Amino acid sequence: MIKKTLVLSLLFIMLFSFGVYAQDDFEVAMISPALTSTFYKATNEGATQMAEEYGWKLYKLAPDRETNFQKQVSMVEDMIQREVDAIALYAINNQAVAPAVEKANEAGIPVFVFNSLTELESGEVVTYVGYDQRAGGRKVGLRAVELLHEKHGELDGQIAVLEGVPGFHNTERNGGFLEVLEKFPEIEIVASQPADWEREKGMNVAENLLQARPNVDLFFGMSDAMAQGASQAANSMGREVFTLGIDGNPDAIEDVGEGDLTGTLAVFPTEMGRITMRSIKAHIEGEELPQFTVTPTMIVDEYNYDELPYN
């Protein structure tokens, strides 16, 4: 009897180790800030691909807008009550969601954070999956300098910045961008205004700026949606300006290919969703994960938009 039990135990371990453990009742929650951006639709797509491969049930949840942190917290708590096997989330408000993460810890549910490398104030997270946003801002800043130098034949030009909702993403992306531009005082940042990550607001703000600042050469949108809005505004006004965004969303890559967007920092949200699910799989298989799982980025423009390493 003991020998039979030992054999069965060894068989289970072998199956588990080789990934043949997919269970229809293994449940994972993917909780985004909102689905108003194609970025989080893409992370969900990547997560769905891996969940289907593993045979997991994936709950994809999000509040109605990226400021509704109370609803997001209640979604985390609902998933704890459901006793899911793992929770992946990007917190709208780190301070607000921390107590819910602590509840997940108490319930023995592992928590994974995606699209952020900023630690929560409390609560245990297995790994933070995301890209270095300040470094990303620096990459966009360098590309902006290159574009303006090419246009004017010297270091010159005017930049308008479209900001997102105040918070970590906005601070880091802007901070990295400014780190570069501060080294080139010949290039002037003539405006920096919020457009709340939204395309329509980006368009409206850009229209106003183009009227008030007719010599603007380049818009830096801290999200693809805002940069796309700026491009739409410039086209409607018959103005030629450079437009740079951050996200690398599929529709933005398409716009780059069609010449409607100058460039974007591709952060491969679909791959980020895949990596998040792979991290969950590795954890439940007993693998020790790093505190931060850094995902790739690259500037995409007319020269390389059809050569992306991920889709």
PDB file of C-alpha atoms in Angstrom:
ATOM      1  CA  MET A   1       0.000   0.000   0.000  1.00  0.00           C
ATOM      2  CA  ILE A   2       2.828   2.353   0.919  1.00  0.00           C
ATOM      3  CA  LYS A   3       4.648   1.452  -2.312  1.00  0.00           C
ATOM      4  CA  LYS A   4       1.510   2.142  -4.394  1.00  0.00           C
ATOM      5  CA  THR A   5       0.992   5.515  -2.692  1.00  0.00           C
ATOM      6  CA  LEU A   6       4.617   6.462  -3.329  1.00  0.00           C
ATOM      7  CA  VAL A   7       4.324   5.582  -7.022  1.00  0.00           C
ATOM      8  CA  LEU A   8       1.153   7.638  -7.390  1.00  0.00           C
ATOM      9  CA  SER A   9       2.783  10.575  -5.640  1.00  0.00           C
ATOM     10  CA  LEU A  10       5.822  10.418  -7.921  1.00  0.00           C
ATOM     11  CA  LEU A  11       3.554  10.206 -10.971  1.00  0.00           C
ATOM     12  CA  PHE A  12       1.649  13.298  -9.847  1.00  0.00           C
ATOM     13  CA  ILE A  13       4.887  15.223  -9.337  1.00  0.00           C
ATOM     14  CA  MET A  14       6.127  14.247 -12.792  1.00  0.00           C
ATOM     15  CA  LEU A  15       2.886  15.302 -14.469  1.00  0.00           C
ATOM     16  CA  PHE A  16       2.880  18.572 -12.551  1.00  0.00           C
ATOM     17  CA  SER A  17       6.512  19.292 -13.429  1.00  0.00           C
ATOM     18  CA  PHE A  18       5.969  18.771 -17.134  1.00  0.00           C
ATOM     19  CA  GLY A  19       2.914  21.000 -17.225  1.00  0.00           C
ATOM     20  CA  VAL A  20       0.362  18.209 -17.731  1.00  0.00           C
ATOM     21  CA  TYR A  21      -1.691  19.510 -14.856  1.00  0.00           C
ATOM     22  CA  ALA A  22      -4.232  21.667 -16.649  1.00  0.00           C
ATOM     23  CA  GLN A  23      -7.477  21.573 -14.750  1.00  0.00           C
ATOM     24  CA  ASP A  24     -10.819  22.934 -15.819  1.00  0.00           C
ATOM     25  CA  ASP A  25     -11.361  24.150 -12.285  1.00  0.00           C
ATOM     26  CA  PHE A  26      -8.112  26.157 -12.063  1.00  0.00           C
ATOM     27  CA  GLU A  27      -9.284  29.766 -11.987  1.00  0.00           C
ATOM     28  CA  VAL A  28      -7.320  32.990 -12.489  1.00  0.00           C
ATOM     29  CA  ALA A  29      -8.610  36.564 -12.260  1.00  0.00           C
ATOM     30  CA  MET A  30      -7.131  39.276 -14.517  1.00  0.00           C
ATOM     31  CA  ILE A  31      -8.213  42.667 -13.143  1.00  0.00           C
ATOM     32  CA  SER A  32      -7.394  45.714 -15.293  1.00  0.00           C
ATOM     33  CA  PRO A  33      -7.941  49.431 -14.575  1.00  0.00           C
ATOM     34  CA  ALA A  34     -10.495  49.664 -17.413  1.00  0.00           C
ATOM     35  CA  LEU A  35     -10.973  48.475 -20.974  1.00  0.00           C
ATOM     36  CA  THR A  36     -11.289  51.934 -22.523  1.00  0.00           C
ATOM     37  CA  SER A  37      -7.704  51.580 -23.784  1.00  0.00           C
ATOM     38  CA  THR A  38      -6.642  49.014 -26.358  1.00  0.00           C
ATOM     39  CA  PHE A  39      -3.605  48.406 -24.142  1.00  0.00           C
ATOM     40  CA  TYR A  40      -5.565  46.445 -21.551  1.00  0.00           C
ATOM     41  CA  LYS A  41      -7.593  44.714 -24.235  1.00  0.00           C
ATOM     42  CA  ALA A  42      -4.243  43.502 -25.578  1.00  0.00           C
ATOM     43  CA  THR A  43      -2.952  42.325 -22.179  1.00  0.00           C
ATOM     44  CA  ASN A  44      -6.210  40.415 -21.791  1.00  0.00           C
ATOM     45  CA  GLU A  45      -5.727  38.867 -25.221  1.00  0.00           C
ATOM     46  CA  GLY A  46      -2.247  37.633 -24.334  1.00  0.00           C
ATOM     47  CA  ALA A  47      -3.439  36.293 -20.994  1.00  0.00           C
ATOM     48  CA  THR A  48      -6.360  34.537 -22.700  1.00  0.00           C
ATOM     49  CA  GLN A  49      -4.031  32.809 -25.153  1.00  0.00           C
ATOM     50  CA  MET A  50      -1.953  31.304 -22.355  1.00  0.00           C
ATOM     51  CA  ALA A  51      -4.939  30.452 -20.136  1.00  0.00           C
ATOM     52  CA  GLU A  52      -6.493  28.510 -23.010  1.00  0.00           C
ATOM     53  CA  GLU A  53      -3.215  26.695 -23.599  1.00  0.00           C
ATOM     54  CA  TYR A  54      -3.024  25.737 -19.926  1.00  0.00           C
ATOM     55  CA  GLY A  55      -6.699  24.814 -19.690  1.00  0.00           C
ATOM     56  CA  TRP A  56      -7.438  27.493 -17.077  1.00  0.00           C
ATOM     57  CA  LYS A  57     -10.607  29.483 -16.576  1.00  0.00           C
ATOM     58  CA  LEU A  58      -9.748  33.175 -16.837  1.00  0.00           C
ATOM     59  CA  TYR A  59     -11.965  35.922 -15.411  1.00  0.00           C
ATOM     60  CA  LYS A  60     -11.248  39.243 -17.151  1.00  0.00           C
ATOM     61  CA  LEU A  61     -12.557  42.108 -15.028  1.00  0.00           C
ATOM     62  CA  ALA A  62     -12.285  45.883 -15.168  1.00  0.00           C
ATOM     63  CA  PRO A  63     -14.206  48.883 -13.831  1.00  0.00           C
ATOM     64  CA  ASP A  64     -15.888  51.307 -16.201  1.00  0.00           C
ATOM     65  CA  ARG A  65     -13.120  53.923 -16.063  1.00  0.00           C
ATOM     66  CA  GLU A  66      -9.490  54.240 -15.003  1.00  0.00           C
ATOM     67  CA  THR A  67     -10.334  56.408 -12.009  1.00  0.00           C
ATOM     68  CA  ASN A  68     -12.847  54.038 -10.400  1.00  0.00           C
ATOM     69  CA  PHE A  69     -10.497  52.436  -7.878  1.00  0.00           C
ATOM     70  CA  GLN A  70     -13.331  51.596  -5.458  1.00  0.00           C
ATOM     71  CA  LYS A  71     -14.900  49.286  -8.031  1.00  0.00           C
ATOM     72  CA  GLN A  72     -11.558  47.653  -8.746  1.00  0.00           C
ATOM     73  CA  VAL A  73     -11.021  46.957  -5.046  1.00  0.00           C
ATOM     74  CA  SER A  74     -14.461  45.342  -4.823  1.00  0.00           C
ATOM     75  CA  MET A  75     -13.587  43.160  -7.831  1.00  0.00           C
ATOM     76  CA  VAL A  76     -10.478  41.888  -6.050  1.00  0.00           C
ATOM     77  CA  GLU A  77     -12.566  41.137  -2.966  1.00  0.00           C
ATOM     78  CA  ASP A  78     -15.184  39.356  -5.087  1.00  0.00           C
ATOM     79  CA  MET A  79     -12.497  37.110  -6.580  1.00  0.00           C
ATOM     80  CA  ILE A  80     -11.214  36.326  -3.096  1.00  0.00           C
ATOM     81  CA  GLN A  81     -14.725  35.277  -2.111  1.00  0.00           C
ATOM     82  CA  ARG A  82     -14.872  33.112  -5.217  1.00  0.00           C
ATOM     83  CA  GLU A  83     -11.632  31.450  -4.051  1.00  0.00           C
ATOM     84  CA  VAL A  84      -9.815  31.771  -7.367  1.00  0.00           C
ATOM     85  CA  ASP A  85      -6.376  30.191  -7.553  1.00  0.00           C
ATOM     86  CA  ALA A  86      -4.472  33.359  -8.518  1.00  0.00           C
ATOM     87  CA  ILE A  87      -5.095  37.079  -9.056  1.00  0.00           C
ATOM     88  CA  ALA A  88      -3.287  39.305 -11.567  1.00  0.00           C
ATOM     89  CA  LEU A  89      -4.004  43.019 -11.395  1.00  0.00           C
ATOM     90  CA  TYR A  90      -2.830  46.461 -12.282  1.00  0.00           C
ATOM     91  CA  ALA A  91      -3.870  48.750  -9.451  1.00  0.00           C
ATOM     92  CA  ILE A  92      -5.518  52.070 -10.245  1.00  0.00           C
ATOM     93  CA  ASN A  93      -4.627  53.203  -6.736  1.00  0.00           C
ATOM     94  CA  ASN A  94      -1.876  51.280  -4.942  1.00  0.00           C
ATOM     95  CA  GLN A  95      -2.865  52.522  -1.507  1.00  0.00           C
ATOM     96  CA  ALA A  96      -6.529  51.643  -1.965  1.00  0.00           C
ATOM     97  CA  VAL A  97      -5.932  48.129  -3.277  1.00  0.00           C
ATOM     98  CA  ALA A  98      -3.267  47.125  -0.713  1.00  0.00           C
ATOM     99  CA  PRO A  99      -5.776  45.982   1.976  1.00  0.00           C
ATOM    100  CA  ALA A 100      -7.510  43.762  -0.608  1.00  0.00           C
ATOM    101  CA  VAL A 101      -4.140  42.249  -1.529  1.00  0.00           C
ATOM    102  CA  GLU A 102      -3.573  41.536   2.164  1.00  0.00           C
ATOM    103  CA  LYS A 103      -6.928  39.715   2.234  1.00  0.00           C
ATOM    104  CA  ALA A 104      -5.807  37.629  -0.738  1.00  0.00           C
ATOM    105  CA  ASN A 105      -2.605  36.790   1.126  1.00  0.00           C
ATOM    106  CA  GLU A 106      -4.609  35.677   4.149  1.00  0.00           C
ATOM    107  CA  ALA A 107      -6.757  33.498   1.891  1.00  0.00           C
ATOM    108  CA  GLY A 108      -3.669  31.876   0.401  1.00  0.00           C
ATOM    109  CA  ILE A 109      -4.294  33.327  -3.072  1.00  0.00           C
ATOM    110  CA  PRO A 110      -1.079  34.436  -4.832  1.00  0.00           C
ATOM    111  CA  VAL A 111      -1.165  37.944  -6.285  1.00  0.00           C
ATOM    112  CA  PHE A 112       0.696  39.140  -9.394  1.00  0.00           C
ATOM    113  CA  VAL A 113       0.916  42.771 -10.540  1.00  0.00           C
ATOM    114  CA  PHE A 114       1.238  43.549 -14.257  1.00  0.00           C
ATOM    115  CA  ASN A 115       2.213  46.740 -16.105  1.00  0.00           C
ATOM    116  CA  SER A 116       3.952  48.127 -13.021  1.00  0.00           C
ATOM    117  CA  LEU A 117       7.293  47.766 -11.265  1.00  0.00           C
ATOM    118  CA  THR A 118       6.214  49.838  -8.264  1.00  0.00           C
ATOM    119  CA  GLU A 119       5.803  47.885  -5.053  1.00  0.00           C
ATOM    120  CA  LEU A 120       2.542  48.148  -3.139  1.00  0.00           C
ATOM    121  CA  GLU A 121       2.733  49.797   0.260  1.00  0.00           C
ATOM    122  CA  SER A 122       1.601  46.569   1.928  1.00  0.00           C
ATOM    123  CA  GLY A 123       0.593  43.055   0.996  1.00  0.00           C
ATOM    124  CA  GLU A 124       2.703  40.387  -0.666  1.00  0.00           C
ATOM    125  CA  VAL A 125       3.045  40.181  -4.454  1.00  0.00           C
ATOM    126  CA  VAL A 126       4.742  37.200  -6.076  1.00  0.00           C
ATOM    127  CA  THR A 127       6.249  39.264  -8.909  1.00  0.00           C
ATOM    128  CA  TYR A 128       5.716  42.615 -10.614  1.00  0.00           C
ATOM    129  CA  VAL A 129       5.529  42.230 -14.394  1.00  0.00           C
ATOM    130  CA  GLY A 130       6.145  45.375 -16.425  1.00  0.00           C
ATOM    131  CA  TYR A 131       8.551  47.621 -18.275  1.00  0.00           C
ATOM    132  CA  ASP A 132      10.805  50.387 -16.983  1.00  0.00           C
ATOM    133  CA  GLN A 133       8.605  53.377 -17.724  1.00  0.00           C
ATOM    134  CA  ARG A 134      11.234  56.025 -16.960  1.00  0.00           C
ATOM    135  CA  ALA A 135      13.646  54.325 -19.342  1.00  0.00           C
ATOM    136  CA  GLY A 136      10.805  54.210 -21.865  1.00  0.00           C
ATOM    137  CA  GLY A 137      10.279  57.950 -21.503  1.00  0.00           C
ATOM    138  CA  ARG A 138      13.983  58.466 -22.162  1.00  0.00           C
ATOM    139  CA  LYS A 139      13.771  56.420 -25.369  1.00  0.00           C
ATOM    140  CA  VAL A 140      10.914  58.587 -26.617  1.00  0.00           C
ATOM    141  CA  GLY A 141      12.828  61.726 -25.640  1.00  0.00           C
ATOM    142  CA  LEU A 142      15.860  60.663 -27.665  1.00  0.00           C
ATOM    143  CA  ARG A 143      13.683  59.916 -30.694  1.00  0.00           C
ATOM    144  CA  ALA A 144      12.038  63.344 -30.369  1.00  0.00           C
ATOM    145  CA  VAL A 145      15.448  65.044 -30.384  1.00  0.00           C
ATOM    146  CA  GLU A 146      16.493  63.043 -33.454  1.00  0.00           C
ATOM    147  CA  LEU A 147      13.322  63.989 -35.346  1.00  0.00           C
ATOM    148  CA  LEU A 148      13.637  67.690 -34.588  1.00  0.00           C
ATOM    149  CA  HIS A 149      17.323  67.713 -35.480  1.00  0.00           C
ATOM    150  CA  GLU A 150      16.509  66.067 -38.806  1.00  0.00           C
ATOM    151  CA  LYS A 151      13.742  68.582 -39.491  1.00  0.00           C
ATOM    152  CA  HIS A 152      15.655  71.759 -38.637  1.00  0.00           C
ATOM    153  CA  GLY A 153      19.178  70.657 -39.467  1.00  0.00           C
ATOM    154  CA  GLU A 154      20.161  71.695 -35.962  1.00  0.00           C
ATOM    155  CA  LEU A 155      18.945  71.367 -32.385  1.00  0.00           C
ATOM    156  CA  ASP A 156      15.756  73.418 -32.494  1.00  0.00           C
ATOM    157  CA  GLY A 157      11.992  73.062 -32.303  1.00  0.00           C
ATOM    158  CA  GLN A 158       8.944  73.114 -30.044  1.00  0.00           C
ATOM    159  CA  ILE A 159       7.311  70.208 -28.228  1.00  0.00           C
ATOM    160  CA  ALA A 160       3.870  69.905 -26.648  1.00  0.00           C
ATOM    161  CA  VAL A 161       3.287  67.145 -24.093  1.00  0.00           C
ATOM    162  CA  LEU A 162      -0.057  65.418 -23.518  1.00  0.00           C
ATOM    163  CA  GLU A 163      -0.173  63.985 -20.003  1.00  0.00           C
ATOM    164  CA  GLY A 164      -2.260  61.184 -18.567  1.00  0.00           C
ATOM    165  CA  VAL A 165      -4.017  60.930 -15.222  1.00  0.00           C
ATOM    166  CA  PRO A 166      -1.640  61.949 -12.389  1.00  0.00           C
ATOM    167  CA  GLY A 167       0.115  58.947 -10.902  1.00  0.00           C
ATOM    168  CA  PHE A 168       3.051  56.594 -11.333  1.00  0.00           C
ATOM    169  CA  HIS A 169       2.758  56.065 -15.101  1.00  0.00           C
ATOM    170  CA  ASN A 170       2.486  59.777 -15.809  1.00  0.00           C
ATOM    171  CA  THR A 171       5.330  60.695 -13.468  1.00  0.00           C
ATOM    172  CA  GLU A 172       7.764  58.086 -14.753  1.00  0.00           C
ATOM    173  CA  ARG A 173       7.116  58.550 -18.463  1.00  0.00           C
ATOM    174  CA  ASN A 174       7.297  62.330 -18.203  1.00  0.00           C
ATOM    175  CA  GLY A 175      10.314  62.145 -15.919  1.00  0.00           C
ATOM    176  CA  GLY A 176      12.314  60.056 -18.362  1.00  0.00           C
ATOM    177  CA  PHE A 177      11.328  62.265 -21.285  1.00  0.00           C
ATOM    178  CA  LEU A 178      12.357  65.424 -19.434  1.00  0.00           C
ATOM    179  CA  GLU A 179      15.679  63.893 -18.367  1.00  0.00           C
ATOM    180  CA  VAL A 180      16.638  63.797 -22.042  1.00  0.00           C
ATOM    181  CA  LEU A 181      15.155  67.129 -23.107  1.00  0.00           C
ATOM    182  CA  GLU A 182      16.896  68.957 -20.259  1.00  0.00           C
ATOM    183  CA  LYS A 183      20.172  68.161 -22.005  1.00  0.00           C
ATOM    184  CA  PHE A 184      19.011  69.982 -25.129  1.00  0.00           C
ATOM    185  CA  PRO A 185      17.886  73.466 -24.020  1.00  0.00           C
ATOM    186  CA  GLU A 186      17.689  74.583 -27.656  1.00  0.00           C
ATOM    187  CA  ILE A 187      14.508  72.496 -27.936  1.00  0.00           C
ATOM    188  CA  GLU A 188      11.594  74.083 -26.078  1.00  0.00           C
ATOM    189  CA  ILE A 189       8.707  72.336 -24.348  1.00  0.00           C
ATOM    190  CA  VAL A 190       6.037  74.973 -24.866  1.00  0.00           C
ATOM    191  CA  ALA A 191       3.121  73.186 -23.196  1.00  0.00           C
ATOM    192  CA  SER A 192       2.348  70.186 -21.009  1.00  0.00           C
ATOM    193  CA  GLN A 193      -1.360  69.562 -20.467  1.00  0.00           C
ATOM    194  CA  PRO A 194      -3.485  66.619 -19.283  1.00  0.00           C
ATOM    195  CA  ALA A 195      -5.605  64.584 -21.692  1.00  0.00           C
ATOM    196  CA  ASP A 196      -6.333  61.722 -19.261  1.00  0.00           C
ATOM    197  CA  TRP A 197      -5.015  58.902 -21.499  1.00  0.00           C
ATOM    198  CA  GLU A 198      -7.987  59.386 -23.873  1.00  0.00           C
ATOM    199  CA  ARG A 199      -7.926  59.829 -27.642  1.00  0.00           C
ATOM    200  CA  GLU A 200     -10.788  62.327 -27.831  1.00  0.00           C
ATOM    201  CA  LYS A 201      -9.314  64.491 -25.089  1.00  0.00           C
ATOM    202  CA  GLY A 202      -5.913  64.248 -26.754  1.00  0.00           C
ATOM    203  CA  MET A 203      -7.474  65.526 -29.980  1.00  0.00           C
ATOM    204  CA  ASN A 204      -9.250  68.413 -28.258  1.00  0.00           C
ATOM    205  CA  VAL A 205      -6.202  69.491 -26.258  1.00  0.00           C
ATOM    206  CA  ALA A 206      -3.983  69.260 -29.343  1.00  0.00           C
ATOM    207  CA  GLU A 207      -6.394  71.388 -31.386  1.00  0.00           C
ATOM    208  CA  ASN A 208      -6.307  74.103 -28.754  1.00  0.00           C
ATOM    209  CA  LEU A 209      -2.531  73.941 -28.503  1.00  0.00           C
ATOM    210  CA  LEU A 210      -2.056  74.130 -32.261  1.00  0.00           C
ATOM    211  CA  GLN A 211      -4.175  77.287 -32.299  1.00  0.00           C
ATOM    212  CA  ALA A 212      -2.338  78.830 -29.355  1.00  0.00           C
ATOM    213  CA  ARG A 213       1.105  77.549 -30.348  1.00  0.00           C
ATOM    214  CA  PRO A 214       1.196  77.444 -34.166  1.00  0.00           C
ATOM    215  CA  ASN A 215       4.922  76.583 -34.264  1.00  0.00           C
ATOM    216  CA  VAL A 216       4.639  73.286 -32.374  1.00  0.00           C
ATOM    217  CA  ASP A 217       6.695  70.661 -34.203  1.00  0.00           C
ATOM    218  CA  LEU A 218       6.019  67.563 -32.128  1.00  0.00           C
ATOM    219  CA  PHE A 219       3.451  66.116 -29.741  1.00  0.00           C
ATOM    220  CA  PHE A 220       4.516  63.602 -27.137  1.00  0.00           C
ATOM    221  CA  GLY A 221       1.446  61.698 -25.974  1.00  0.00           C
ATOM    222  CA  MET A 222       2.157  59.649 -22.869  1.00  0.00           C
ATOM    223  CA  SER A 223      -0.181  57.023 -24.295  1.00  0.00           C
ATOM    224  CA  ASP A 224      -0.841  55.946 -27.864  1.00  0.00           C
ATOM    225  CA  ALA A 225      -4.444  57.093 -27.620  1.00  0.00           C
ATOM    226  CA  MET A 226      -3.460  60.685 -26.828  1.00  0.00           C
ATOM    227  CA  ALA A 227      -0.813  60.723 -29.571  1.00  0.00           C
ATOM    228  CA  GLN A 228      -3.369  59.380 -32.035  1.00  0.00           C
ATOM    229  CA  GLY A 229      -5.741  62.143 -30.964  1.00  0.00           C
ATOM    230  CA  ALA A 230      -3.033  64.728 -31.600  1.00  0.00           C
ATOM    231  CA  SER A 231      -2.411  63.258 -35.045  1.00  0.00           C
ATOM    232  CA  GLN A 232      -6.125  63.417 -35.796  1.00  0.00           C
ATOM    233  CA  ALA A 233      -6.247  67.062 -34.714  1.00  0.00           C
ATOM    234  CA  ALA A 234      -3.244  68.015 -36.837  1.00  0.00           C
ATOM    235  CA  ASN A 235      -4.672  66.271 -39.907  1.00  0.00           C
ATOM    236  CA  SER A 236      -8.036  67.996 -39.530  1.00  0.00           C
ATOM    237  CA  MET A 237      -6.256  71.364 -39.353  1.00  0.00           C
ATOM    238  CA  GLY A 238      -3.940  70.647 -42.266  1.00  0.00           C
ATOM    239  CA  ARG A 239      -0.876  70.779 -40.024  1.00  0.00           C
ATOM    240  CA  GLU A 240       2.216  68.598 -40.273  1.00  0.00           C
ATOM    241  CA  VAL A 241       3.609  67.639 -36.880  1.00  0.00           C
ATOM    242  CA  PHE A 242       5.416  64.662 -35.414  1.00  0.00           C
ATOM    243  CA  THR A 243       3.389  62.516 -33.029  1.00  0.00           C
ATOM    244  CA  LEU A 244       5.000  60.072 -30.604  1.00  0.00           C
ATOM    245  CA  GLY A 245       3.146  57.814 -28.182  1.00  0.00           C
ATOM    246  CA  ILE A 246       3.782  55.051 -25.682  1.00  0.00           C
ATOM    247  CA  ASP A 247       2.149  51.589 -25.641  1.00  0.00           C
ATOM    248  CA  GLY A 248       2.659  50.017 -29.038  1.00  0.00           C
ATOM    249  CA  ASN A 249      -0.993  49.031 -29.234  1.00  0.00           C
ATOM    250  CA  PRO A 250      -1.956  47.106 -32.397  1.00  0.00           C
ATOM    251  CA  ASP A 251      -3.986  49.998 -33.800  1.00  0.00           C
ATOM    252  CA  ALA A 252      -1.093  52.397 -33.118  1.00  0.00           C
ATOM    253  CA  ILE A 253       1.364  50.121 -34.929  1.00  0.00           C
ATOM    254  CA  GLU A 254      -1.062  50.097 -37.854  1.00  0.00           C
ATOM    255  CA  ASP A 255      -1.202  53.903 -37.765  1.00  0.00           C
ATOM    256  CA  VAL A 256       2.602  54.048 -37.847  1.00  0.00           C
ATOM    257  CA  GLY A 257       2.582  51.824 -40.919  1.00  0.00           C
ATOM    258  CA  GLU A 258       0.027  54.045 -42.628  1.00  0.00           C
ATOM    259  CA  GLY A 259       1.888  57.246 -41.715  1.00  0.00           C
ATOM    260  CA  ASP A 260      -0.810  58.513 -39.359  1.00  0.00           C
ATOM    261  CA  LEU A 261       1.472  58.276 -36.301  1.00  0.00           C
ATOM    262  CA  THR A 262       5.171  59.097 -36.319  1.00  0.00           C
ATOM    263  CA  GLY A 263       6.147  56.494 -33.769  1.00  0.00           C
ATOM    264  CA  THR A 264       5.430  54.753 -30.500  1.00  0.00           C
ATOM    265  CA  LEU A 265       7.306  53.052 -27.715  1.00  0.00           C
ATOM    266  CA  ALA A 266       6.148  49.473 -28.151  1.00  0.00           C
ATOM    267  CA  VAL A 267       5.826  47.799 -24.760  1.00  0.00           C
ATOM    268  CA  PHE A 268       4.124  44.713 -26.199  1.00  0.00           C
ATOM    269  CA  PRO A 269       1.000  44.507 -24.034  1.00  0.00           C
ATOM    270  CA  THR A 270      -0.086  41.195 -25.550  1.00  0.00           C
ATOM    271  CA  GLU A 271       3.269  39.663 -24.635  1.00  0.00           C
ATOM    272  CA  MET A 272       2.988  41.241 -21.177  1.00  0.00           C
ATOM    273  CA  GLY A 273      -0.297  39.378 -20.702  1.00  0.00           C
ATOM    274  CA  ARG A 274       1.383  36.150 -21.790  1.00  0.00           C
ATOM    275  CA  ILE A 275       4.327  36.705 -19.450  1.00  0.00           C
ATOM    276  CA  THR A 276       1.938  37.331 -16.552  1.00  0.00           C
ATOM    277  CA  MET A 277       0.232  33.977 -17.109  1.00  0.00           C
ATOM    278  CA  ARG A 278       3.581  32.237 -17.575  1.00  0.00           C
ATOM    279  CA  SER A 279       4.689  33.714 -14.257  1.00  0.00           C
ATOM    280  CA  ILE A 280       1.603  32.289 -12.540  1.00  0.00           C
ATOM    281  CA  LYS A 281       2.299  28.878 -14.073  1.00  0.00           C
ATOM    282  CA  ALA A 282       5.936  28.989 -12.955  1.00  0.00           C
ATOM    283  CA  HIS A 283       4.923  29.939  -9.426  1.00  0.00           C
ATOM    284  CA  ILE A 284       2.385  27.159  -8.998  1.00  0.00           C
ATOM    285  CA  GLU A 285       4.990  24.709 -10.306  1.00  0.00           C
ATOM    286  CA  GLY A 286       7.286  25.765  -7.469  1.00  0.00           C
ATOM    287  CA  GLU A 287       9.676  28.009  -9.380  1.00  0.00           C
ATOM    288  CA  GLU A 288      11.109  30.964  -7.465  1.00  0.00           C
ATOM    289  CA  LEU A 289      10.412  34.189  -9.361  1.00  0.00           C
ATOM    290  CA  PRO A 290      12.303  37.483  -9.210  1.00  0.00           C
ATOM    291  CA  GLN A 291      10.647  40.393  -7.466  1.00  0.00           C
ATOM    292  CA  PHE A 292      10.523  42.264 -10.779  1.00  0.00           C
ATOM    293  CA  THR A 293       9.938  40.636 -14.163  1.00  0.00           C
ATOM    294  CA  VAL A 294      10.993  43.320 -16.646  1.00  0.00           C
ATOM    295  CA  THR A 295       9.369  43.180 -20.069  1.00  0.00           C
ATOM    296  CA  PRO A 296      10.874  44.460 -23.364  1.00  0.00           C
ATOM    297  CA  THR A 297      10.371  47.803 -25.130  1.00  0.00           C
ATOM    298  CA  MET A 298      11.450  49.345 -28.411  1.00  0.00           C
ATOM    299  CA  ILE A 299      10.769  52.455 -30.472  1.00  0.00           C
ATOM    300  CA  VAL A 300       8.647  51.629 -33.510  1.00  0.00           C
ATOM    301  CA  ASP A 301       8.559  53.966 -36.509  1.00  0.00           C
ATOM    302  CA  GLU A 302       8.339  53.822 -40.286  1.00  0.00           C
ATOM    303  CA  TYR A 303      11.634  51.960 -40.491  1.00  0.00           C
ATOM    304  CA  ASN A 304      10.788  48.911 -38.388  1.00  0.00           C
ATOM    305  CA  TYR A 305       7.018  48.714 -37.823  1.00  0.00           C
ATOM    306  CA  ASP A 306       6.764  45.495 -39.828  1.00  0.00           C
ATOM    307  CA  GLU A 307       9.641  43.774 -37.984  1.00  0.00           C
ATOM    308  CA  LEU A 308       8.284  43.506 -34.439  1.00  0.00           C
ATOM    309  CA  PRO A 309       9.515  40.552 -32.372  1.00  0.00           C
ATOM    310  CA  TYR A 310       6.092  40.063 -30.717  1.00  0.00           C
ATOM    311  CA  ASN A 311       2.489  40.432 -31.782  1.00  0.00           C
TER     312      ASN A 311
END
